[in-house]
PDB file of C-alpha atoms and ligand atoms in Angstrom:
ATOM      1  CA  MET A 393      90.087 103.729  86.933  1.00 34.00           C
ATOM      2  CA  SER A 394      89.237 102.167  83.750  1.00 35.00           C
ATOM      3  CA  GLY A 395      86.025  99.660  83.596  1.00 35.00           C
ATOM      4  CA  GLY A 396      86.770  95.636  85.845  1.00 34.00           C
ATOM      5  CA  LYS A 397      87.260  97.132  89.246  1.00 32.00           C
ATOM      6  CA  PRO A 398      86.737  94.967  92.281  1.00 32.00           C
ATOM      7  CA  ASP A 399      83.535  95.639  93.407  1.00 41.00           C
ATOM      8  CA  ILE A 400      83.314  95.643  97.245  1.00 42.00           C
ATOM      9  CA  PHE A 401      79.737  95.253  97.219  1.00 48.00           C
ATOM     10  CA  ASN A 402      79.883  91.516  95.767  1.00 47.00           C
ATOM     11  CA  PHE A 403      77.964  89.714  98.810  1.00 40.00           C
ATOM     12  CA  PHE A 404      75.043  91.320  98.292  1.00 39.00           C
ATOM     13  CA  THR A 405      72.553  88.943  96.609  1.00 40.00           C
ATOM     14  CA  ASN A 406      68.838  90.242  95.420  1.00 43.00           C
ATOM     15  CA  ASP A 407      69.090  91.877  92.307  1.00 46.00           C
ATOM     16  CA  GLN A 408      67.405  95.989  92.843  1.00 45.00           C
ATOM     17  CA  LEU A 409      71.090  96.224  95.548  1.00 46.00           C
ATOM     18  CA  ALA A 410      73.199  94.609  92.499  1.00 50.00           C
ATOM     19  CA  LYS A 411      71.893  97.503  90.392  1.00 52.00           C
ATOM     20  CA  ASP A 412      72.242  99.970  92.719  1.00 52.00           C
ATOM     21  CA  ARG A 413      75.689  98.296  93.950  1.00 52.00           C
ATOM     22  CA  LYS A 414      77.143  99.561  90.173  1.00 52.00           C
ATOM     23  CA  THR A 415      75.806 102.892  90.940  1.00 50.00           C
ATOM     24  CA  VAL A 416      77.659 103.124  94.396  1.00 51.00           C
ATOM     25  CA  THR A 417      81.013 102.124  92.848  1.00 49.00           C
ATOM     26  CA  ARG A 418      80.840 103.653  89.552  1.00 53.00           C
ATOM     27  CA  LYS A 419      82.089 106.925  90.943  1.00 81.00           C
ATOM     28  CA  THR A 420      85.360 107.214  91.258  1.00 79.00           C
ATOM     29  CA  ASP A 421      87.362 109.088  94.167  1.00 67.00           C
ATOM     30  CA  ALA A 422      89.347 112.360  92.760  1.00 69.00           C
ATOM     31  CA  ILE A 423      88.828 114.405  95.873  1.00 68.00           C
ATOM     32  CA  TYR A 424      92.906 114.762  96.081  1.00 63.00           C
ATOM     33  CA  ALA A 425      93.337 114.295  92.340  1.00 67.00           C
ATOM     34  CA  ALA A 426      94.078 118.072  92.318  1.00 57.00           C
ATOM     35  CA  PRO A 427      96.826 120.170  94.240  1.00 70.00           C
ATOM     36  CA  LEU A 428      94.568 121.636  96.749  1.00 68.00           C
ATOM     37  CA  GLN A 429      95.674 125.296  98.392  1.00 65.00           C
ATOM     38  CA  GLU A 430      94.980 124.481 101.656  1.00 70.00           C
ATOM     39  CA  MET A 431      94.983 121.021 103.257  1.00 66.00           C
ATOM     40  CA  ILE A 432      91.669 120.439 105.492  1.00 71.00           C
ATOM     41  CA  ASP A 433      91.997 117.838 107.654  1.00 70.00           C
ATOM     42  CA  PHE A 434      89.984 114.768 106.617  1.00 59.00           C
ATOM     43  CA  GLN A 435      86.453 113.802 107.430  1.00 73.00           C
ATOM     44  CA  PHE A 436      83.385 111.974 106.262  1.00 73.00           C
ATOM     45  CA  ASP A 437      81.515 114.106 104.927  1.00 77.00           C
ATOM     46  CA  GLU A 438      79.224 114.404 101.755  1.00 81.00           C
ATOM     47  CA  ARG A 439      81.908 114.187  98.920  1.00 83.00           C
ATOM     48  CA  VAL A 440      83.957 111.264 100.775  1.00 77.00           C
ATOM     49  CA  VAL A 441      80.351 109.364 101.154  1.00 84.00           C
ATOM     50  CA  ALA A 442      79.981 110.102  97.477  1.00 78.00           C
ATOM     51  CA  VAL A 443      82.887 108.172  96.552  1.00 81.00           C
ATOM     52  CA  PHE A 444      83.561 106.558  99.583  1.00 85.00           C
ATOM     53  CA  PRO A 445      83.269 102.020  98.309  1.00 85.00           C
ATOM     54  CA  ASP A 446      85.910 103.106  95.368  1.00 83.00           C
ATOM     55  CA  MET A 447      88.218 104.715  97.665  1.00 86.00           C
ATOM     56  CA  ILE A 448      87.643 102.462 100.489  1.00 90.00           C
ATOM     57  CA  GLN A 449      88.847  99.084  97.882  1.00 89.00           C
ATOM     58  CA  ARG A 450      91.205 100.990  96.273  1.00 87.00           C
ATOM     59  CA  SER A 451      93.159 101.903  99.826  1.00 92.00           C
ATOM     60  CA  VAL A 452      93.118  99.170 101.896  1.00 94.00           C
ATOM     61  CA  PRO A 453      94.236  96.039 100.854  1.00 95.00           C
ATOM     62  CA  GLY A 454      92.578  93.068 101.457  1.00 94.00           C
ATOM     63  CA  TYR A 455      89.140  95.181 101.896  1.00 94.00           C
ATOM     64  CA  GLY A 456      86.695  93.367 100.241  1.00 92.00           C
ATOM     65  CA  LEU A 457      87.789  90.035 101.642  1.00 94.00           C
ATOM     66  CA  ILE A 458      88.110  91.406 105.343  1.00 96.00           C
ATOM     67  CA  ILE A 459      84.043  92.780 104.348  1.00 95.00           C
ATOM     68  CA  SER A 460      83.128  88.896 103.424  1.00 94.00           C
ATOM     69  CA  THR A 461      84.983  87.457 106.639  1.00 96.00           C
ATOM     70  CA  ILE A 462      83.246  89.397 108.945  1.00 97.00           C
ATOM     71  CA  GLY A 463      80.180  87.575 107.649  1.00 96.00           C
ATOM     72  CA  ILE A 464      81.252  84.074 107.849  1.00 97.00           C
ATOM     73  CA  LEU A 465      83.097  85.524 111.698  1.00 98.00           C
ATOM     74  CA  ALA A 466      79.685  86.757 112.875  1.00 98.00           C
ATOM     75  CA  GLY A 467      77.655  83.819 111.519  1.00 97.00           C
ATOM     76  CA  LYS A 468      80.611  81.867 113.455  1.00 98.00           C
ATOM     77  CA  TYR A 469      79.719  83.763 116.753  1.00 98.00           C
ATOM     78  CA  ALA A 470      76.593  85.539 116.760  1.00 98.00           C
ATOM     79  CA  GLN A 471      74.876  83.517 119.964  1.00 98.00           C
ATOM     80  CA  ALA A 472      70.680  83.732 119.958  1.00 98.00           C
ATOM     81  CA  GLY A 473      69.052  86.724 121.408  1.00 98.00           C
ATOM     82  CA  SER A 474      72.637  88.655 121.450  1.00 98.00           C
ATOM     83  CA  HIS A 475      72.987  92.540 119.520  1.00 98.00           C
ATOM     84  CA  CYS A 476      75.812  92.336 117.285  1.00 98.00           C
ATOM     85  CA  TYR A 477      77.433  95.041 116.913  1.00 98.00           C
ATOM     86  CA  ASP A 478      79.149  97.579 113.838  1.00 98.00           C
ATOM     87  CA  LEU A 479      81.004 100.829 115.489  1.00 98.00           C
ATOM     88  CA  GLY A 480      81.457 102.950 112.603  1.00 98.00           C
ATOM     89  CA  CYS A 481      79.869 101.291 110.128  1.00 97.00           C
ATOM     90  CA  SER A 482      79.966 103.890 107.395  1.00 95.00           C
ATOM     91  CA  LEU A 483      77.743 102.854 104.526  1.00 94.00           C
ATOM     92  CA  GLY A 484      76.759  99.404 106.205  1.00 94.00           C
ATOM     93  CA  ALA A 485      79.316  96.944 104.269  1.00 94.00           C
ATOM     94  CA  ALA A 486      80.458  94.941 107.481  1.00 96.00           C
ATOM     95  CA  SER A 487      77.088  94.982 108.808  1.00 96.00           C
ATOM     96  CA  LEU A 488      75.113  93.725 105.704  1.00 94.00           C
ATOM     97  CA  ALA A 489      77.774  91.455 105.450  1.00 94.00           C
ATOM     98  CA  MET A 490      76.530  89.687 109.323  1.00 96.00           C
ATOM     99  CA  ARG A 491      73.350  89.996 108.336  1.00 94.00           C
ATOM    100  CA  GLN A 492      74.096  87.526 105.164  1.00 92.00           C
ATOM    101  CA  ARG A 493      75.616  84.713 107.515  1.00 94.00           C
ATOM    102  CA  ILE A 494      74.209  84.815 111.131  1.00 96.00           C
ATOM    103  CA  THR A 495      71.624  82.263 110.914  1.00 95.00           C
ATOM    104  CA  GLN A 496      71.171  82.077 115.243  1.00 97.00           C
ATOM    105  CA  PRO A 497      67.882  83.509 116.158  1.00 97.00           C
ATOM    106  CA  ASP A 498      66.493  86.456 117.338  1.00 97.00           C
ATOM    107  CA  CYS A 499      69.418  88.028 116.994  1.00 97.00           C
ATOM    108  CA  ASP A 500      70.060  91.314 115.285  1.00 97.00           C
ATOM    109  CA  ILE A 501      72.822  94.213 113.928  1.00 98.00           C
ATOM    110  CA  ILE A 502      72.984  97.647 115.663  1.00 98.00           C
ATOM    111  CA  ALA A 503      75.039  99.496 113.310  1.00 98.00           C
ATOM    112  CA  VAL A 504      76.516 103.128 114.647  1.00 98.00           C
ATOM    113  CA  ASP A 505      78.561 105.868 112.502  1.00 97.00           C
ATOM    114  CA  ASN A 506      78.884 109.891 114.136  1.00 96.00           C
ATOM    115  CA  SER A 507      78.534 110.866 110.420  1.00 95.00           C
ATOM    116  CA  PRO A 508      75.174 111.958 109.145  1.00 95.00           C
ATOM    117  CA  ALA A 509      75.827 111.405 105.100  1.00 93.00           C
ATOM    118  CA  MET A 510      77.230 108.446 105.662  1.00 93.00           C
ATOM    119  CA  ILE A 511      74.346 107.349 108.159  1.00 96.00           C
ATOM    120  CA  GLU A 512      71.687 108.457 105.313  1.00 94.00           C
ATOM    121  CA  ARG A 513      73.163 106.621 102.626  1.00 92.00           C
ATOM    122  CA  GLY A 514      73.652 103.207 104.521  1.00 93.00           C
ATOM    123  CA  ARG A 515      69.817 103.277 105.363  1.00 94.00           C
ATOM    124  CA  GLU A 516      69.167 103.485 101.761  1.00 92.00           C
ATOM    125  CA  LEU A 517      71.246 101.017 100.503  1.00 90.00           C
ATOM    126  CA  LEU A 518      69.752  98.881 103.656  1.00 91.00           C
ATOM    127  CA  ALA A 519      66.619  99.155 102.415  1.00 89.00           C
ATOM    128  CA  LEU A 520      67.294  97.505  99.163  1.00 88.00           C
ATOM    129  CA  ASP A 521      68.588  94.855 100.990  1.00 86.00           C
ATOM    130  CA  THR A 522      65.513  92.920 101.251  1.00 78.00           C
ATOM    131  CA  ALA A 523      66.973  89.244 101.456  1.00 67.00           C
ATOM    132  CA  PRO A 524      67.486  88.198 105.446  1.00 68.00           C
ATOM    133  CA  ALA A 525      65.809  88.213 108.639  1.00 80.00           C
ATOM    134  CA  VAL A 526      67.996  89.550 110.933  1.00 95.00           C
ATOM    135  CA  PRO A 527      67.173  92.633 111.473  1.00 96.00           C
ATOM    136  CA  VAL A 528      69.718  96.211 110.946  1.00 96.00           C
ATOM    137  CA  THR A 529      69.230  99.548 112.640  1.00 97.00           C
ATOM    138  CA  MET A 530      71.400 102.358 111.725  1.00 97.00           C
ATOM    139  CA  LEU A 531      72.269 104.927 114.074  1.00 98.00           C
ATOM    140  CA  CYS A 532      73.515 108.338 113.728  1.00 97.00           C
ATOM    141  CA  ALA A 533      75.540 108.504 117.070  1.00 98.00           C
ATOM    142  CA  ASP A 534      79.255 109.059 119.033  1.00 98.00           C
ATOM    143  CA  LEU A 535      79.940 105.087 119.179  1.00 98.00           C
ATOM    144  CA  GLN A 536      81.775 106.320 122.697  1.00 97.00           C
ATOM    145  CA  GLU A 537      77.735 106.911 123.748  1.00 97.00           C
ATOM    146  CA  VAL A 538      76.273 103.980 122.114  1.00 98.00           C
ATOM    147  CA  ALA A 539      76.132 101.450 125.309  1.00 98.00           C
ATOM    148  CA  ILE A 540      76.926  97.819 124.437  1.00 98.00           C
ATOM    149  CA  GLU A 541      74.998  95.109 125.999  1.00 98.00           C
ATOM    150  CA  ASN A 542      74.105  91.480 125.241  1.00 98.00           C
ATOM    151  CA  ALA A 543      76.458  91.678 122.450  1.00 98.00           C
ATOM    152  CA  SER A 544      77.771  88.141 120.999  1.00 98.00           C
ATOM    153  CA  VAL A 545      80.077  90.288 117.448  1.00 98.00           C
ATOM    154  CA  VAL A 546      81.332  93.864 117.934  1.00 98.00           C
ATOM    155  CA  VAL A 547      82.569  95.038 114.879  1.00 98.00           C
ATOM    156  CA  LEU A 548      85.451  97.680 114.676  1.00 98.00           C
ATOM    157  CA  ASN A 549      86.142  97.294 110.770  1.00 98.00           C
ATOM    158  CA  PHE A 550      89.007 100.267 110.902  1.00 97.00           C
ATOM    159  CA  THR A 551      86.983 102.681 112.852  1.00 98.00           C
ATOM    160  CA  LEU A 552      88.899 102.530 116.722  1.00 98.00           C
ATOM    161  CA  GLN A 553      92.059 104.476 114.220  1.00 97.00           C
ATOM    162  CA  PHE A 554      89.820 107.649 114.070  1.00 96.00           C
ATOM    163  CA  ILE A 555      89.143 107.721 118.641  1.00 97.00           C
ATOM    164  CA  PRO A 556      92.033 109.883 119.983  1.00 96.00           C
ATOM    165  CA  PRO A 557      94.869 106.964 121.404  1.00 96.00           C
ATOM    166  CA  ALA A 558      94.067 108.258 124.938  1.00 97.00           C
ATOM    167  CA  GLU A 559      90.396 107.100 124.483  1.00 98.00           C
ATOM    168  CA  ARG A 560      90.582 103.519 122.989  1.00 98.00           C
ATOM    169  CA  LEU A 561      91.440 101.647 126.377  1.00 98.00           C
ATOM    170  CA  ALA A 562      88.388 102.753 127.829  1.00 98.00           C
ATOM    171  CA  LEU A 563      85.894 101.868 124.656  1.00 98.00           C
ATOM    172  CA  ILE A 564      87.971  98.802 124.324  1.00 98.00           C
ATOM    173  CA  GLN A 565      87.132  97.747 128.195  1.00 98.00           C
ATOM    174  CA  ARG A 566      83.200  99.019 128.013  1.00 98.00           C
ATOM    175  CA  ILE A 567      83.070  96.587 124.366  1.00 98.00           C
ATOM    176  CA  HIS A 568      84.454  93.643 126.358  1.00 98.00           C
ATOM    177  CA  GLY A 569      82.380  94.476 129.641  1.00 98.00           C
ATOM    178  CA  GLY A 570      79.229  94.863 127.035  1.00 98.00           C
ATOM    179  CA  LEU A 571      79.812  91.326 125.658  1.00 98.00           C
ATOM    180  CA  ARG A 572      78.641  87.658 126.708  1.00 98.00           C
ATOM    181  CA  PRO A 573      81.590  85.207 127.730  1.00 98.00           C
ATOM    182  CA  GLY A 574      82.214  83.793 124.343  1.00 98.00           C
ATOM    183  CA  GLY A 575      81.473  86.900 122.599  1.00 98.00           C
ATOM    184  CA  VAL A 576      84.237  88.083 120.072  1.00 98.00           C
ATOM    185  CA  LEU A 577      85.391  91.916 119.137  1.00 98.00           C
ATOM    186  CA  ILE A 578      86.564  91.886 115.188  1.00 98.00           C
ATOM    187  CA  LEU A 579      89.084  94.883 114.898  1.00 98.00           C
ATOM    188  CA  SER A 580      90.377  95.840 111.643  1.00 98.00           C
ATOM    189  CA  GLU A 581      93.009  98.657 111.721  1.00 98.00           C
ATOM    190  CA  LYS A 582      95.572 100.488 109.640  1.00 97.00           C
ATOM    191  CA  ILE A 583      98.944  99.222 111.410  1.00 98.00           C
ATOM    192  CA  ALA A 584     102.261 101.311 112.399  1.00 97.00           C
ATOM    193  CA  PHE A 585     105.635  98.837 113.260  1.00 98.00           C
ATOM    194  CA  ALA A 586     108.214 100.017 115.634  1.00 97.00           C
ATOM    195  CA  GLU A 587     110.975  99.458 113.520  1.00 98.00           C
ATOM    196  CA  PRO A 588     111.366 102.122 110.777  1.00 97.00           C
ATOM    197  CA  GLY A 589     112.900  99.748 108.101  1.00 98.00           C
ATOM    198  CA  ARG A 590     109.389  97.683 108.350  1.00 97.00           C
ATOM    199  CA  GLN A 591     107.764 101.007 108.584  1.00 97.00           C
ATOM    200  CA  GLN A 592     108.875 102.011 105.527  1.00 97.00           C
ATOM    201  CA  PHE A 593     108.859  98.966 103.995  1.00 98.00           C
ATOM    202  CA  HIS A 594     105.131  98.345 104.549  1.00 97.00           C
ATOM    203  CA  GLU A 595     104.543 102.097 104.101  1.00 95.00           C
ATOM    204  CA  GLU A 596     106.145 101.929 100.288  1.00 95.00           C
ATOM    205  CA  LEU A 597     104.413  98.849  99.613  1.00 96.00           C
ATOM    206  CA  HIS A 598     100.793 100.265 100.563  1.00 95.00           C
ATOM    207  CA  HIS A 599     101.555 103.554  98.572  1.00 93.00           C
ATOM    208  CA  ASP A 600     102.284 101.143  95.292  1.00 93.00           C
ATOM    209  CA  PHE A 601      99.139  99.036  95.782  1.00 93.00           C
ATOM    210  CA  LYS A 602      97.302 102.612  95.589  1.00 91.00           C
ATOM    211  CA  ARG A 603      99.116 103.483  92.680  1.00 90.00           C
ATOM    212  CA  ALA A 604      98.317 100.447  91.151  1.00 90.00           C
ATOM    213  CA  ASN A 605      94.456 100.999  91.421  1.00 87.00           C
ATOM    214  CA  GLY A 606      95.096 104.356  90.106  1.00 87.00           C
ATOM    215  CA  TYR A 607      95.970 106.988  92.470  1.00 85.00           C
ATOM    216  CA  SER A 608      98.620 109.464  91.461  1.00 85.00           C
ATOM    217  CA  ASP A 609     101.972 110.806  93.943  1.00 82.00           C
ATOM    218  CA  LEU A 610      99.918 113.970  94.360  1.00 76.00           C
ATOM    219  CA  GLU A 611      97.149 111.934  95.739  1.00 72.00           C
ATOM    220  CA  ILE A 612      98.174 109.430  98.011  1.00 77.00           C
ATOM    221  CA  SER A 613     100.180 112.559  99.633  1.00 75.00           C
ATOM    222  CA  GLN A 614      97.494 114.769 100.074  1.00 75.00           C
ATOM    223  CA  LYS A 615      96.003 112.275 101.185  1.00 74.00           C
ATOM    224  CA  ARG A 616      98.423 111.613 103.880  1.00 82.00           C
ATOM    225  CA  SER A 617      98.509 115.272 104.961  1.00 76.00           C
ATOM    226  CA  ALA A 618      94.537 115.387 105.972  1.00 73.00           C
ATOM    227  CA  LEU A 619      94.573 112.323 107.418  1.00 72.00           C
ATOM    228  CA  GLU A 620      97.927 112.840 109.406  1.00 78.00           C
ATOM    229  CA  LYS A 621      96.682 114.299 112.515  1.00 82.00           C
ATOM    230  CA  VAL A 622      92.711 112.004 112.208  1.00 83.00           C
ATOM    231  CA  LEU A 623      94.116 108.855 111.782  1.00 91.00           C
ATOM    232  CA  ILE A 624      96.818 107.369 114.285  1.00 93.00           C
ATOM    233  CA  PRO A 625      98.143 104.533 113.676  1.00 97.00           C
ATOM    234  CA  GLU A 626      99.406 101.920 116.679  1.00 98.00           C
ATOM    235  CA  THR A 627     101.418  98.596 116.826  1.00 98.00           C
ATOM    236  CA  LEU A 628      99.387  95.160 116.653  1.00 98.00           C
ATOM    237  CA  ALA A 629     101.574  94.689 120.299  1.00 98.00           C
ATOM    238  CA  CYS A 630     100.155  98.305 121.745  1.00 98.00           C
ATOM    239  CA  HIS A 631      96.731  96.607 120.558  1.00 98.00           C
ATOM    240  CA  HIS A 632      97.454  93.068 121.716  1.00 98.00           C
ATOM    241  CA  ALA A 633      98.241  94.850 125.053  1.00 98.00           C
ATOM    242  CA  ARG A 634      95.314  96.969 125.583  1.00 98.00           C
ATOM    243  CA  LEU A 635      92.622  93.494 123.869  1.00 98.00           C
ATOM    244  CA  ARG A 636      95.311  91.806 127.247  1.00 98.00           C
ATOM    245  CA  ALA A 637      94.323  95.111 129.522  1.00 98.00           C
ATOM    246  CA  ALA A 638      90.758  95.155 128.896  1.00 98.00           C
ATOM    247  CA  GLY A 639      90.436  91.665 129.792  1.00 98.00           C
ATOM    248  CA  PHE A 640      90.118  89.810 126.175  1.00 98.00           C
ATOM    249  CA  SER A 641      91.649  85.872 126.869  1.00 96.00           C
ATOM    250  CA  SER A 642      93.625  85.810 123.491  1.00 97.00           C
ATOM    251  CA  ALA A 643      93.605  88.093 120.571  1.00 98.00           C
ATOM    252  CA  GLU A 644      94.495  85.916 116.944  1.00 98.00           C
ATOM    253  CA  LEU A 645      95.508  88.085 113.965  1.00 98.00           C
ATOM    254  CA  TRP A 646      93.371  86.608 111.093  1.00 98.00           C
ATOM    255  CA  PHE A 647      95.206  89.046 108.178  1.00 98.00           C
ATOM    256  CA  GLN A 648      97.460  91.680 107.013  1.00 98.00           C
ATOM    257  CA  CYS A 649      98.673  92.888 104.088  1.00 97.00           C
ATOM    258  CA  PHE A 650     101.116  95.587 104.163  1.00 97.00           C
ATOM    259  CA  ASN A 651     100.243  97.638 107.257  1.00 97.00           C
ATOM    260  CA  PHE A 652      96.664  96.658 107.495  1.00 98.00           C
ATOM    261  CA  ALA A 653      95.547  94.060 109.221  1.00 98.00           C
ATOM    262  CA  SER A 654      92.449  92.325 111.542  1.00 98.00           C
ATOM    263  CA  LEU A 655      92.256  90.613 114.927  1.00 98.00           C
ATOM    264  CA  VAL A 656      89.639  88.277 115.685  1.00 98.00           C
ATOM    265  CA  ALA A 657      89.830  89.142 120.397  1.00 98.00           C
ATOM    266  CA  MET A 658      87.732  86.758 122.363  1.00 98.00           C
ATOM    267  CA  LYS A 659      85.979  86.588 125.062  1.00 98.00           C
TER     268      LYS A 659
HETATM  269  C1  LIG W1031      83.789  99.450 106.899  1.00 74.82           C
HETATM  270  N1  LIG W1031      83.325 100.257 109.311  1.00 74.82           N
HETATM  271  O1  LIG W1031      83.437 100.017 105.569  1.00 74.82           O
HETATM  272  N2  LIG W1031      81.474 107.563 116.553  1.00 74.82           N
HETATM  273  C2  LIG W1031      80.830 106.649 115.175  1.00 74.82           C
HETATM  274  N3  LIG W1031      82.006 106.538 114.260  1.00 74.82           N
HETATM  275  C3  LIG W1031      82.354 107.096 114.266  1.00 74.82           C
HETATM  276  C4  LIG W1031      83.458 107.742 115.210  1.00 74.82           C
HETATM  277  C5  LIG W1031      82.508 108.007 116.020  1.00 74.82           C
HETATM  278  N4  LIG W1031      83.461 108.721 117.572  1.00 74.82           N
HETATM  279  N5  LIG W1031      84.906 108.160 114.999  1.00 74.82           N
HETATM  280  C6  LIG W1031      84.891 107.949 113.410  1.00 74.82           C
HETATM  281  N6  LIG W1031      83.673 106.767 112.764  1.00 74.82           N
HETATM  282  C7  LIG W1031      83.567 100.687 107.629  1.00 74.82           C
HETATM  283  C8  LIG W1031      84.513 101.340 107.111  1.00 74.82           C
HETATM  284  S1  LIG W1031      85.916 104.076 107.723  1.00 74.82           S
HETATM  285  C9  LIG W1031      87.520 103.913 107.813  1.00 74.82           C
HETATM  286  C10 LIG W1031      84.690 102.129 108.539  1.00 74.82           C
HETATM  287  C11 LIG W1031      88.142 104.264 106.909  1.00 74.82           C
HETATM  288  C12 LIG W1031      83.553 106.414 111.895  1.00 74.82           C
HETATM  289  C13 LIG W1031      83.396 107.320 110.454  1.00 74.82           C
HETATM  290  O2  LIG W1031      82.188 107.978 110.023  1.00 74.82           O
HETATM  291  C14 LIG W1031      84.009 106.581 109.776  1.00 74.82           C
HETATM  292  O3  LIG W1031      82.815 106.238 108.615  1.00 74.82           O
HETATM  293  C15 LIG W1031      84.199 105.693 109.822  1.00 74.82           C
HETATM  294  O4  LIG W1031      83.879 105.430 111.462  1.00 74.82           O
HETATM  295  C16 LIG W1031      85.827 105.166 109.997  1.00 74.82           C
HETATM  296  O5  LIG W1031      83.577  98.223 107.148  1.00 74.82           O
HETATM  297  O6  LIG W1031      87.471 105.425 106.098  1.00 74.82           O
HETATM  298  O7  LIG W1031      89.387 104.668 107.092  1.00 74.82           O
END
């Protein structure tokens, strides 16, 4: 892409990080640009980490807005003396946004990802963010094995879609169990539509969004094949039903653009 690429790390305030974000965002994603002999399932490895900010910005409509809004929601719902979790944190964009907005005393953020390459790079970025006082711990672990306790805010920002569907209810129940009353789960997902016409409408517009961001038809179709068995979207109705079944009292859709949505579920 040519200059003027939108900047997903625009919530970073300190100068050193502002310089570093240029290095982070400069590397353009061309992983699926050339024809591949063999399609391998998508993995969050070093190659993806190197281009991740560019990839997610050009692939997920509203990503920058979602990240900064997670900061605002955390600023509202974080409770003094509680943990905030960022599950499937990648490079920690949501954690850094939360860190900037949380003013309640004695909070910390626990950011978890099972990709060692993501956590390694995420820790480098975190070390550059010297401004706010809220401590962030980045753990390289399977989020399914991390205890959720004394939580006021839990973020699953485009992560649940990578968890096998049969395991999703148990995870959401566990998150609900670890939240304090009044706590929230922020759940962002690529979504599916039950009606084929609506599915096609949103999918085509998403592909138009990617084309407008410089991806070729070959890149779009190869990435889609690589993600097919790895990223399994569900309908909004399915998400609402699961949140209710897990005990959440309400879930508000606060963002949707094409087949990408974000909900805030309240305990
Ligand atoms: C962001 N939230 O920038 N345990 C831990 N991490 C996992 C697991 C698991 N079982 N499964 C997948 N992941 C981020 C973006 S990306 C979304 C999230 C995307 C991690 C995986 O390694 C990857 O870093 C992340 O979930 C999904 O706000 O790339 O579409």
